[in-house]
CSV table of C-alpha atoms in Angstrom, one decimal:
chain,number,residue,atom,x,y,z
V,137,UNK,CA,11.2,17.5,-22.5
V,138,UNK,CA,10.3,18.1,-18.8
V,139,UNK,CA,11.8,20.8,-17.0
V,140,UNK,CA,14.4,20.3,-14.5
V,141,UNK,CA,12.1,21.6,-11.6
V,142,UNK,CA,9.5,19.2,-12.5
V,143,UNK,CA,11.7,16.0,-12.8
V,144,UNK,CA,11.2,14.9,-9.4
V,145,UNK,CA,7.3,15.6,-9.2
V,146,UNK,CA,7.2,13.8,-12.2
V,147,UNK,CA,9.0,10.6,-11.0
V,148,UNK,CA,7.1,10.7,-8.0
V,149,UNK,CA,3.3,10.4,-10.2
V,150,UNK,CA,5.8,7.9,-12.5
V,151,UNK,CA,5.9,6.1,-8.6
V,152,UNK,CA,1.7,6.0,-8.2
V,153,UNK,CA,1.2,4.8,-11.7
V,154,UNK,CA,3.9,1.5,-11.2
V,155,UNK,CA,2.3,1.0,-7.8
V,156,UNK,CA,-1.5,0.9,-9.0
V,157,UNK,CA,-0.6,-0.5,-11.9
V,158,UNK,CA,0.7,-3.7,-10.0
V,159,UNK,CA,-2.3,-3.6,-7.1
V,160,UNK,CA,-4.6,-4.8,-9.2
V,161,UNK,CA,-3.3,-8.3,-10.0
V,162,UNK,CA,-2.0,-8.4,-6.2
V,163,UNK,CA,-5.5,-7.6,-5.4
V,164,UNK,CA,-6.8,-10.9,-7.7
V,165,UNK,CA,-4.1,-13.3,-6.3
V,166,UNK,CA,-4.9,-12.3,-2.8
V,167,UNK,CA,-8.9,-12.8,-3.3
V,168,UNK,CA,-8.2,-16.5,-3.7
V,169,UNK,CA,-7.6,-16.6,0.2
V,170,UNK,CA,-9.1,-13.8,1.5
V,171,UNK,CA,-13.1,-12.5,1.2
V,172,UNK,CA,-13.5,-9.1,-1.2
V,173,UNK,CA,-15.2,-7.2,1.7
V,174,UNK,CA,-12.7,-8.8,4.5
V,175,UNK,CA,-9.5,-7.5,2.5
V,176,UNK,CA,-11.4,-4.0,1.7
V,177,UNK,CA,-11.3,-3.3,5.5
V,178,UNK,CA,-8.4,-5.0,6.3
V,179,UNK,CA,-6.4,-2.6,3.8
V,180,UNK,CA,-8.5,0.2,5.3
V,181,UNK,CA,-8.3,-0.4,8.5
V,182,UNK,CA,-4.0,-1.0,8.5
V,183,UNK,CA,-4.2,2.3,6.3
V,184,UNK,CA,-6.2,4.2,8.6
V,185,UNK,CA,-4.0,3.2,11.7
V,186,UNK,CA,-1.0,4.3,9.2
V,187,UNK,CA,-2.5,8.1,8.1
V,188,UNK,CA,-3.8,8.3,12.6
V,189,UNK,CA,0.2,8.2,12.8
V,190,UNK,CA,0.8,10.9,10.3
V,191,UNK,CA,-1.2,13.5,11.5
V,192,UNK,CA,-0.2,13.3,15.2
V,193,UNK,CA,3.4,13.8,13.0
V,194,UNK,CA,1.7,16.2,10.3
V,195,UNK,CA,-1.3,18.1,12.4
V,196,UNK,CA,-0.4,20.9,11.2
V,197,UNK,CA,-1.6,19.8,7.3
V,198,UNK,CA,-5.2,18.9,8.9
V,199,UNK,CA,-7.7,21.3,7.7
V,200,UNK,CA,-10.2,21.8,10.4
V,201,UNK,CA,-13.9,20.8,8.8
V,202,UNK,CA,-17.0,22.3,9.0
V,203,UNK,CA,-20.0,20.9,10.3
V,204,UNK,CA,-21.8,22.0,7.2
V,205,UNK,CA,-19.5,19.8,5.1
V,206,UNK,CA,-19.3,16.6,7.2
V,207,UNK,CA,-22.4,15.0,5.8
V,208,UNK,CA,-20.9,15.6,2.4
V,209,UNK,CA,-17.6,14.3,3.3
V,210,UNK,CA,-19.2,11.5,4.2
V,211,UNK,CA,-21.5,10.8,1.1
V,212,UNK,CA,-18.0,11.4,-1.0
V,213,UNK,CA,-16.8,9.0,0.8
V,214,UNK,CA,-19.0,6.0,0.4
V,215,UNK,CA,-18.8,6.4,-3.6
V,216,UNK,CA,-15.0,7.1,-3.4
V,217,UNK,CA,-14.3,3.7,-1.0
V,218,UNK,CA,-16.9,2.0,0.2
V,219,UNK,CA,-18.7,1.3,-3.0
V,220,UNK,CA,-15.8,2.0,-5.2
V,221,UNK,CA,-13.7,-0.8,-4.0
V,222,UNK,CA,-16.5,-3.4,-2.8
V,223,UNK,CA,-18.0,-3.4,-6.4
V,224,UNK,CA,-14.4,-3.4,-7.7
V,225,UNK,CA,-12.7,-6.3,-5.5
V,226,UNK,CA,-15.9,-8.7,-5.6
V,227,UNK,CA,-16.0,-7.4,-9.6
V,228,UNK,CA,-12.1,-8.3,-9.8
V,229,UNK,CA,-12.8,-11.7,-8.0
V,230,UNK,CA,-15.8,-12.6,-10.9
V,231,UNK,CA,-14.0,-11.2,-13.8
V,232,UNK,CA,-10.0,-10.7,-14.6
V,233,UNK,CA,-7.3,-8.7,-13.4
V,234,UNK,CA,-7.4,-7.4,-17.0
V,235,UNK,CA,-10.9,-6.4,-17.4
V,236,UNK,CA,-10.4,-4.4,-13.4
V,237,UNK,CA,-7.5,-2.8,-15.0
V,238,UNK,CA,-9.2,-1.5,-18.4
V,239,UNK,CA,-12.2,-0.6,-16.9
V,240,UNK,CA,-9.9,1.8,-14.2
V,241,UNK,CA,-8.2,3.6,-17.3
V,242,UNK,CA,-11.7,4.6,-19.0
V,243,UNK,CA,-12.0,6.7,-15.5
V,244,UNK,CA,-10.7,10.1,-17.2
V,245,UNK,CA,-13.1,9.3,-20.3
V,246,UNK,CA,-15.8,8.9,-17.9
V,247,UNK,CA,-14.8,12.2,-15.9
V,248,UNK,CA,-14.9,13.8,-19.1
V,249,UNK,CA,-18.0,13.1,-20.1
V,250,UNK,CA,-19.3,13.3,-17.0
V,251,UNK,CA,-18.0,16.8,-16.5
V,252,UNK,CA,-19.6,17.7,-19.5
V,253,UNK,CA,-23.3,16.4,-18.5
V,254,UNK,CA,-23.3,18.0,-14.7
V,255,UNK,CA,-20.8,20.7,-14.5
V,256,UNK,CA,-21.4,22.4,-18.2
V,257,UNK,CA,-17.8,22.0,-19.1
V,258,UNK,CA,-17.5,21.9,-23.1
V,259,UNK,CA,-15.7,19.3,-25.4
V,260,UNK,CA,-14.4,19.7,-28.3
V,261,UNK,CA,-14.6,17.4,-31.4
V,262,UNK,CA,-11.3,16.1,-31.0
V,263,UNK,CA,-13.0,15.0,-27.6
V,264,UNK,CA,-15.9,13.8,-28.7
V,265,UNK,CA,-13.8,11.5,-31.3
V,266,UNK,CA,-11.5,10.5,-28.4
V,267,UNK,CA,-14.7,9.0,-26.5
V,268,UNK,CA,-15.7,7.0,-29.5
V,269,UNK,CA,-12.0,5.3,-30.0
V,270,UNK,CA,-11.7,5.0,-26.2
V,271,UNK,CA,-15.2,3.0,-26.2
V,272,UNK,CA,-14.9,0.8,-29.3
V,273,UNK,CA,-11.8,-0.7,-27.5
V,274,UNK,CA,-13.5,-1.1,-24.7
V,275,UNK,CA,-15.8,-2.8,-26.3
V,276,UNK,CA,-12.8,-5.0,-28.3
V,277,UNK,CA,-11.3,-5.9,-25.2
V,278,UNK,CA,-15.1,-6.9,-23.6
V,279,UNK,CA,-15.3,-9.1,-26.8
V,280,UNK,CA,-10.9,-10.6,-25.8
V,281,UNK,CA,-10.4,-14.0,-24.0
V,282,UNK,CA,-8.4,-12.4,-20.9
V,283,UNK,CA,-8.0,-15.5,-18.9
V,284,UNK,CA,-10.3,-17.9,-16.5
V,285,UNK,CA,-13.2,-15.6,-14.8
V,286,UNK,CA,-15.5,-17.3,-12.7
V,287,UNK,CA,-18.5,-15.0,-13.8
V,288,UNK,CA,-17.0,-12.2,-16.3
V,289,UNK,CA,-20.1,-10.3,-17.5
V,290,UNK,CA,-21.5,-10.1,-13.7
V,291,UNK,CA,-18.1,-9.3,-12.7
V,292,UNK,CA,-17.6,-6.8,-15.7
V,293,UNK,CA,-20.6,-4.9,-14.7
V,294,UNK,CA,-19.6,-4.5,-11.5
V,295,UNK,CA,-16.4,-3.0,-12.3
V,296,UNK,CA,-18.1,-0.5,-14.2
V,297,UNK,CA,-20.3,0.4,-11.3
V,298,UNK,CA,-17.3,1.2,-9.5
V,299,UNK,CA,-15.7,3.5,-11.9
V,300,UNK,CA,-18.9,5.1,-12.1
V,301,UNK,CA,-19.0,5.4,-8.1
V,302,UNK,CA,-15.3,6.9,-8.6
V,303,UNK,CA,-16.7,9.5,-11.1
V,304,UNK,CA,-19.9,10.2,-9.5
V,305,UNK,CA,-17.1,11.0,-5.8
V,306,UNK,CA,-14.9,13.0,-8.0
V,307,UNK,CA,-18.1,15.1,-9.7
V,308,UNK,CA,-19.6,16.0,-6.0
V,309,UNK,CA,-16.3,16.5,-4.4
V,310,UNK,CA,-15.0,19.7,-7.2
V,311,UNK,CA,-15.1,22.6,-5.0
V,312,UNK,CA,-14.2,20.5,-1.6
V,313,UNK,CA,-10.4,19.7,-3.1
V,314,UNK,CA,-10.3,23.7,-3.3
V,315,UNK,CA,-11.6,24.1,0.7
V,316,UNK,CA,-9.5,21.0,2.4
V,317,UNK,CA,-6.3,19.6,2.3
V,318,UNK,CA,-5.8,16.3,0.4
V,319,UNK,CA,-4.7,14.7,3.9
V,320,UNK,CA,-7.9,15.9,5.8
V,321,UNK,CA,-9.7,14.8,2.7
V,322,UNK,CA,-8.3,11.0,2.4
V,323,UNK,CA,-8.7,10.7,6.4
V,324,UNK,CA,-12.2,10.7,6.2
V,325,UNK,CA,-12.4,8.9,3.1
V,326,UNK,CA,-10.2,6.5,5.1
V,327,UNK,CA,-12.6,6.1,7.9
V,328,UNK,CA,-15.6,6.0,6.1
V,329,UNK,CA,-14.3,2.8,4.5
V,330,UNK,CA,-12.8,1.5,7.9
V,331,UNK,CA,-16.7,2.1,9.4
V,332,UNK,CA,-19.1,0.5,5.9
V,333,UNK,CA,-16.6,-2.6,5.7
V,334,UNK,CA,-16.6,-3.5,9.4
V,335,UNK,CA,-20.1,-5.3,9.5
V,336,UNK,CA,-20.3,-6.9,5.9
V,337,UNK,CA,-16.4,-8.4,6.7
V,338,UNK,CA,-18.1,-9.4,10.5
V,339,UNK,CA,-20.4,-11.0,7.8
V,340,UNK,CA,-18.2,-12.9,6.0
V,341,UNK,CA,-15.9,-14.3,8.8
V,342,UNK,CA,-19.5,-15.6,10.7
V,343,UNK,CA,-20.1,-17.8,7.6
V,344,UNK,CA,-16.9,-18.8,7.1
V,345,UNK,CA,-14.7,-18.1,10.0
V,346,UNK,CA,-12.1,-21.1,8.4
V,347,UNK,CA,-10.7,-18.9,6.2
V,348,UNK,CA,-8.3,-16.7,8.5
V,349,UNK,CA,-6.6,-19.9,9.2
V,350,UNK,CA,-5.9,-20.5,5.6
V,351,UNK,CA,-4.3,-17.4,4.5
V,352,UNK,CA,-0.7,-17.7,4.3
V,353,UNK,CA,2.0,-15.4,5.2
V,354,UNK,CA,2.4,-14.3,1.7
V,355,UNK,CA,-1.0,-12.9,1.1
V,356,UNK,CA,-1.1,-11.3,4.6
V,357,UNK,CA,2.1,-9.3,3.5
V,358,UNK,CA,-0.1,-8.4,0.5
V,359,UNK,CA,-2.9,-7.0,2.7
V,360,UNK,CA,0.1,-4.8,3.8
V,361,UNK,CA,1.4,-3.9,0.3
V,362,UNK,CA,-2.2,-2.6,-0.6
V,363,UNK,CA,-2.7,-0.4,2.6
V,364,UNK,CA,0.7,1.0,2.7
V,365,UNK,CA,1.9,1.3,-1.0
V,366,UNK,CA,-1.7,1.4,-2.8
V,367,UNK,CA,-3.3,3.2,-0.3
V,368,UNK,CA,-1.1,5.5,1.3
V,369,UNK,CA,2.1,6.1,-0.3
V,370,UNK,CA,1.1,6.1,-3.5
V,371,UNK,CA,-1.6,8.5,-3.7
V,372,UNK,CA,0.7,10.9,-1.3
V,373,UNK,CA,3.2,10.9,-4.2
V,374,UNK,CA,0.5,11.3,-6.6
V,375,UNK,CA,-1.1,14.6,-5.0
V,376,UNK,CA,2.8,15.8,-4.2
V,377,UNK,CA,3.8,15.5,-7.9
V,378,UNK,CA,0.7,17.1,-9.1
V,379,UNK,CA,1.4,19.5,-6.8
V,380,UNK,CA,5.1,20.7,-7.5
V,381,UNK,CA,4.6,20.2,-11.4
V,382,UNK,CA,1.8,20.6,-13.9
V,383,UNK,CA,-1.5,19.0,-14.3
V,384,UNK,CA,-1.3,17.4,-17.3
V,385,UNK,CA,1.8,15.4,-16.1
V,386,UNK,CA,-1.4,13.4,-14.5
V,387,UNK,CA,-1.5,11.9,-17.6
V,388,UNK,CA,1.2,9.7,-17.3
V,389,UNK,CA,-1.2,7.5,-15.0
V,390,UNK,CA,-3.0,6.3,-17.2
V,391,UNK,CA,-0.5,5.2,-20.2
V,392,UNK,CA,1.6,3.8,-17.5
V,393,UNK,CA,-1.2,2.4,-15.2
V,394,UNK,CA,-2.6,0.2,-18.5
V,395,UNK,CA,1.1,-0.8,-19.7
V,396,UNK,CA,2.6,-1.8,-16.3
V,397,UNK,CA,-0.7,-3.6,-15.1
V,398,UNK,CA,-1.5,-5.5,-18.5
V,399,UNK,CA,2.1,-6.7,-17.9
V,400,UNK,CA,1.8,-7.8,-14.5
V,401,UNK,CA,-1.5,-9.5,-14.9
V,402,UNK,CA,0.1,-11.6,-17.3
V,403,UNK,CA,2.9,-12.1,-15.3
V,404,UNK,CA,1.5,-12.7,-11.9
V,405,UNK,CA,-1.6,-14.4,-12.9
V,406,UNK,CA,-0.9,-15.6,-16.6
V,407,UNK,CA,-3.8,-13.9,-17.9
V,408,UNK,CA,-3.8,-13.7,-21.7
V,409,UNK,CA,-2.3,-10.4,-23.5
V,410,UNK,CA,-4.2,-11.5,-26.9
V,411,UNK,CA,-4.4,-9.3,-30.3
V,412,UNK,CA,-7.7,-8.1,-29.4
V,413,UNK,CA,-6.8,-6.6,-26.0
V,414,UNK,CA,-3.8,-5.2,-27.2
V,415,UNK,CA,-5.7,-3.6,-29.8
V,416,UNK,CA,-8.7,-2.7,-27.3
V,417,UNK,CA,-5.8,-1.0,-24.9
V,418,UNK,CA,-3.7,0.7,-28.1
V,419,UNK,CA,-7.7,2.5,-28.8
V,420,UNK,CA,-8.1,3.4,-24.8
V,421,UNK,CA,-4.9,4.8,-24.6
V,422,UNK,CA,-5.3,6.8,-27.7
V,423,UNK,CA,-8.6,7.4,-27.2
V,424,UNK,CA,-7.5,9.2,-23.4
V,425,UNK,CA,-4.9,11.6,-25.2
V,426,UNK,CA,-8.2,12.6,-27.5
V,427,UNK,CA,-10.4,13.1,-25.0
V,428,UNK,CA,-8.8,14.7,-22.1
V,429,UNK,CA,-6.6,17.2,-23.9
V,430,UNK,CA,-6.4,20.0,-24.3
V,431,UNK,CA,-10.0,21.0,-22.1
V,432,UNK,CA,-9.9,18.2,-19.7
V,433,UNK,CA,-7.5,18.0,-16.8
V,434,UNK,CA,-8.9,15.4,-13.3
V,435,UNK,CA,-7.9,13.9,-10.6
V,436,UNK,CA,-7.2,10.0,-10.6
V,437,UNK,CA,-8.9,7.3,-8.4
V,438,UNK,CA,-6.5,7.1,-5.4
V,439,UNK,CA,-8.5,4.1,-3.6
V,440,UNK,CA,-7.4,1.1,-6.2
């Protein structure tokens, strides 16, 4: 039962989980028209312009930075955008919606274990069981027809690079989420993505500059979904909830995140919900609640 008091915060991760869950499949149908690197710093760039506007409105949330902790900012940010999401979108255009979307719920099994390895946290057998069931499914839904992929195992691999970039931000940036605010934090996240995507997109559009022309209006309001819902709204609801309610509500994300984006992958894209991904998901999700409770507690990926 969730108290009262934490009903709203709750809907408001329950908000986050239903958005990310959907980007990912948006994020397949609108590779078909647009480059990987060309949408990552479009969605950056509208979503940069959208959190400039919010802190002339909401200054006063800025925390002022220290030189000291600028290169570091910076280097957090490269893992947390610029090679999370260009391994994951050109990942998402080789393999399926499916595979991006599995791969994104191991994140708190990989923080886990992680957290273990380089911060000398301890886990507990049920833990350590809850890694194994969450990696045989992975492994069963590797092994699951999830629809047409134009290079899956290429495309798998570079989904898992970009969890790991996730993990590998969320490991170096512990103690800074204690020293800045959230906003100051996803500004220069922000930023860093706007400034590493603007020459390889310049890249892309020199060898084939045809392909602005061909977008239609559609995927263009897409570009605008993932900047404004994905990038900016969602994760503000995520850090408010988890910040009027308690941690492990942030578990939510990733039941829902798997359920709702499984769904819409199939719907959107007519990807294929077979036996063996069911049954790979059914172990993730089970494997999560093993091995993330009751030691573990983390942040989720924000940049989908």
């Amino acid at each position: 039962m969730i108290p009262a008091k934490h009903l709203l915060p709750f809907f408001a991760i329950l908000l986050s989980a239903v958005i990310w869950g959907v980007s990912t499949p948006i994020t397949k149908a609108l590779l078909t028209e647009i480059p990987p690197l060309s949408l990552a710093f479009l969605r950056f760039l509208v979503a940069g312009c959208i959190m400039g506007a919010l802190w002339v409105k909401f200054h006063h949330l800025h925390t002022p930075i220290r030189r000291s902790d600028l290169g570091k900012l910076i280097l957090i940010g490269l893992f947390a955008i610029s090679f999370n999401i260009g391994f994951g979108f050109v990942g998402i255009k080789l393999a399926t919606a499916l595979d991006s979307i599995t791969f994104a719920s191991m994140t708190p099994i990989a923080i886990a274990l992680a957290s273990v390895v380089f911060l000398g946290e301890r886990m507990t057998k049920l833990n350590t069981v809850g890694q194994l069931v969450a990696f045989f499914g992975a492994l069963t839904v590797i092994n699951s027809p999830t629809g047409q992929a134009p290079d899956r195992m290429l495309g798998d691999i570079l989904l898992a690079l970009s969890g790991l970039s996730w993990v590998t931000s969320i490991i170096l940036s512990k103690e800074l989420f204690h020293r800045y605010h959230s906003f100051t934090i996803t500004s220069v996240f922000f930023m860093v993505g706007i400034v590493t995507f603007a020459l390889p997109a310049a890249g892309e559009y020199l060898q084939n500059p045809s392909w602005v022309g061909r977008v239609e209006p559609l995927a263009w309001a897409g570009v605008v979904f993932l900047a404004v819902f994905t990038s900016v709204i969602a994760y503000l609801a995520y850090e408010w909830g988890l910040e009027h309610s308690s941690a492990s509500y942030a578990g939510v994300i990733e039941h829902f995140q798997l359920l709702i984006g499984a769904v819409a992958a199939s719907l959107i894209l007519g990807e294929i919900l077979s036996g063996g991904y069911v049954l790979g998901a059914s172990l993730i999700l089970l494997g999560i609640v093993l091995a993330t409770r009751p030691s573990h507690h983390y942040r989720k990926a924000h940049a989908r």
